[in-house]
Amino acid sequence: MQVKLPFIFLCAALCVAVEATAQVPPCGTDAYLIRHARAIERMEARYNEAFPVPGATERSSHVKTIPVVVHIFHQGGPENISDAQVQSQIQVLNEDYRKLPGTNGDGNGVDTEVQFCLAHIGPNGECTNGIVRINSPLADHQSFQRTMLKQISGWDNTRYLNIYVVQDIDNGSGVLGYSSYPDGPPEEDGFVVLHDAFGTMGTAQAPQHLGRTASHELGHWLGMYHTFQDGCGTDTCTTGDLVCDTPPVEDPHYGCPVSANTCSNDVPDVNDLVDNYMDYTDDACKSMLTAGQRDRIQNMLQLFRFDIWQTGNTLATGCDSAYVPVPCAAVSNFATLVQQVCTGNPVQFVSTALNDPIAWQWYFPGGTPSTSTAEDPVVSYALPGTYDVALVVQNSIGGDSLMVPGMITVQDPEPGQLPPFSEGFESLLFPPNGIVVENPDGENTWVLDTVAVQAEGIASAHMDNLTYTNYGQSDGLRLPTFDLLNFGATPWLRFRWAYARSSPNYSDQLVVLASTDCGVNFTQVWARTGAALATGPTQTTPYIPDSTTNWKNANINLTAYANSDHVIIKLVNVTDGGNYLYVDRINLGDQFVGIEDALNGDETITAYPNPANGIVWLRGIANAPADARVDLRDATGRGILSMPLQNVLKNGIDLGAQADGPYVLSIRSRTGSKSLMIAVQH
Ligand SMILES: [Ca+2]
Ligand SMILES: [Ca+2]
Ligand SMILES: [Ca+2]
Ligand SMILES: [Ca+2]
Ligand SMILES: [Zn+2]
């Protein structure tokens, strides 16, 4: 069966480039489509299987109600918007998606028969107003932190639509919001909107003051693409936004165009729907969704978001029409991004208490401070152990307390082992040598491989990304803790890897992370994905290296971590449903084995241009050992010149004065030498 797929992969990249010179795209959802290309492809395949006839719908006769929770990430300023501003946004979602008569949403479109309700009952049966306020530095939000918002405050996405309101997105990038799609990873589900593009009052600012940013992002969450997806495309039904009755649109519309017709391949050729919520026009100019969009939404809800609108769930969340809301006392709850730390490391706690508490009383037995009345205290622990945390909250109706026993585990950062360390998996024990496999989802993970032609010996470690469908999951090979402080030499991490993709449209990722604070924070020291990760041809069958030349080298300088005697390093596979990834010959030490490893990042070393008639450059050299030199000889072996490799990397070698013919360029260091042929041709 052919999978209909919007041409997002190329378009998303091009569109961003085009828009950057013209207008800032207010919606950051394209990044999700790129990041989760495999999940989107699966979503469309499942959709087409369930609804093979374009336009056919599983719409039931009754209106579907979706319970909503709004998480406000703020830092105590005006971005901590009022309950009324939140309610004004929910009102707009209902006006727009129900086409309520006499409202801004009563445009030239249809009623989608979906409505939204701020939850009155929380996931554990708590009385709630459906709003969670979190005083956190995450309010100043970077989109790569998207899963952290959810980790701090996220309600079961099969029961609630999680909406996040933040102070800023990507340092004032101009992005007003972004969303996930159906059938994606639960840890990213929901959408994010800037506080000043949320609701119709308070901090909401023109031209995004009528709540249509959320109406637009909600459209993505319900499975809709932009009306200008894939430009004019080739077909109004099966390309672009995959909705038959939305005419194709070449580029996004901004501002408030009266009318436009940017594509003429629609039959009949009609005007663009500049008033559609899924375009980029100003809030005041958006007022409609089509019947085709309604059908797609209804089908998506039927297929991927079935539980959320079931009657049992509307009852359980206080969203049925008979529910009479009552004033709620404060309900205690709190969170932290890390629960295992070293002695002395700061831990940021945040209150996620419900119903707008006016007072917070924290207890951190064993911590410094040991109590706090802040909403977001930072606490550290001087001694190793396991510590309880408690929070008492209060509002005008009443209060609540919560104690989490043993929430925080504190360890002494014991000095790790001194390098050298090496592991080629030849013992056939797995995981060997103090290596720990980190497999958070309990599914596909690193295993021993004895089938491939290995980088060395008979065994390696591999990840099967081919059958792995939990896209976005990370699986780590955590090396033992190392003492790099007392190592006394430049520490280098080296390993070999092999990989092939299963489609040019997506790729798994291999990243190397390092931590010096007992694993609280990891920094990325190396990463490869896509063509830079691939060492073999794209194939849909399991990739099995059949030659040692299928392997590439990673050489990573860890000098930045040489000030710590407890460095944790892990090699992490982030899956996107690609193909097999192998690692072998992991080595941490000060020496390279052979010049090729010493010089070679992971590229083949070449000279260019070749043939040459002037300056020649060397490509593919990531590391130049201080002692490395370059010699040039002619075909008779006569020495022409000799100079430090570092000079050659900086200035190249001028062969303009040499006679035509073949020359041998050698790179030499104490670890070996490598020769290249260069032809001079004037
Ligand atoms: Ca269309
Ligand atoms: Ca047209
Ligand atoms: Ca091996
Ligand atoms: Ca896993
Ligand atoms: Zn969008």
PDB file of N, CA and C and ligand atoms in Angstrom, residues 439-445 468 473-475, ligand 4:
ATOM      1  N   ASN A 439      18.358   1.286  29.696  1.00  0.00           N
ATOM      2  CA  ASN A 439      17.244   0.940  28.807  1.00  0.00           C
ATOM      3  C   ASN A 439      15.936   1.368  29.456  1.00  0.00           C
ATOM      4  N   PRO A 440      15.628   2.673  29.444  1.00  0.00           N
ATOM      5  CA  PRO A 440      14.501   3.182  30.224  1.00  0.00           C
ATOM      6  C   PRO A 440      13.164   2.535  29.881  1.00  0.00           C
ATOM      7  N   ASP A 441      12.926   2.188  28.630  1.00  0.00           N
ATOM      8  CA  ASP A 441      11.606   1.650  28.282  1.00  0.00           C
ATOM      9  C   ASP A 441      11.536   0.127  28.374  1.00  0.00           C
ATOM     10  N   GLY A 442      12.668  -0.520  28.711  1.00  0.00           N
ATOM     11  CA  GLY A 442      12.642  -1.975  28.852  1.00  0.00           C
ATOM     12  C   GLY A 442      12.486  -2.718  27.537  1.00  0.00           C
ATOM     13  N   GLU A 443      12.520  -2.010  26.412  1.00  0.00           N
ATOM     14  CA  GLU A 443      12.380  -2.700  25.120  1.00  0.00           C
ATOM     15  C   GLU A 443      13.739  -2.762  24.414  1.00  0.00           C
ATOM     16  N   ASN A 444      13.746  -2.648  23.079  1.00  0.00           N
ATOM     17  CA  ASN A 444      15.024  -2.810  22.348  1.00  0.00           C
ATOM     18  C   ASN A 444      16.148  -2.044  23.032  1.00  0.00           C
ATOM     19  N   THR A 445      17.312  -2.679  23.090  1.00  0.00           N
ATOM     20  CA  THR A 445      18.443  -1.988  23.681  1.00  0.00           C
ATOM     21  C   THR A 445      19.742  -2.593  23.158  1.00  0.00           C
ATOM     22  N   TYR A 468      12.508  -1.302  16.185  1.00  0.00           N
ATOM     23  CA  TYR A 468      12.217  -0.484  17.375  1.00  0.00           C
ATOM     24  C   TYR A 468      11.260   0.631  16.969  1.00  0.00           C
ATOM     25  N   GLN A 473      13.328   7.224  21.819  1.00  0.00           N
ATOM     26  CA  GLN A 473      13.883   6.601  23.027  1.00  0.00           C
ATOM     27  C   GLN A 473      15.410   6.594  23.000  1.00  0.00           C
ATOM     28  N   SER A 474      16.008   6.763  24.161  1.00  0.00           N
ATOM     29  CA  SER A 474      17.459   6.727  24.296  1.00  0.00           C
ATOM     30  C   SER A 474      17.887   5.440  24.991  1.00  0.00           C
ATOM     31  N   ASP A 475      18.915   4.797  24.445  1.00  0.00           N
ATOM     32  CA  ASP A 475      19.506   3.620  25.069  1.00  0.00           C
ATOM     33  C   ASP A 475      20.999   3.874  25.218  1.00  0.00           C
TER      34      ASP A 475
HETATM   35 CA    CA B   4      15.202   0.870  24.931  1.00  0.00          CA
END
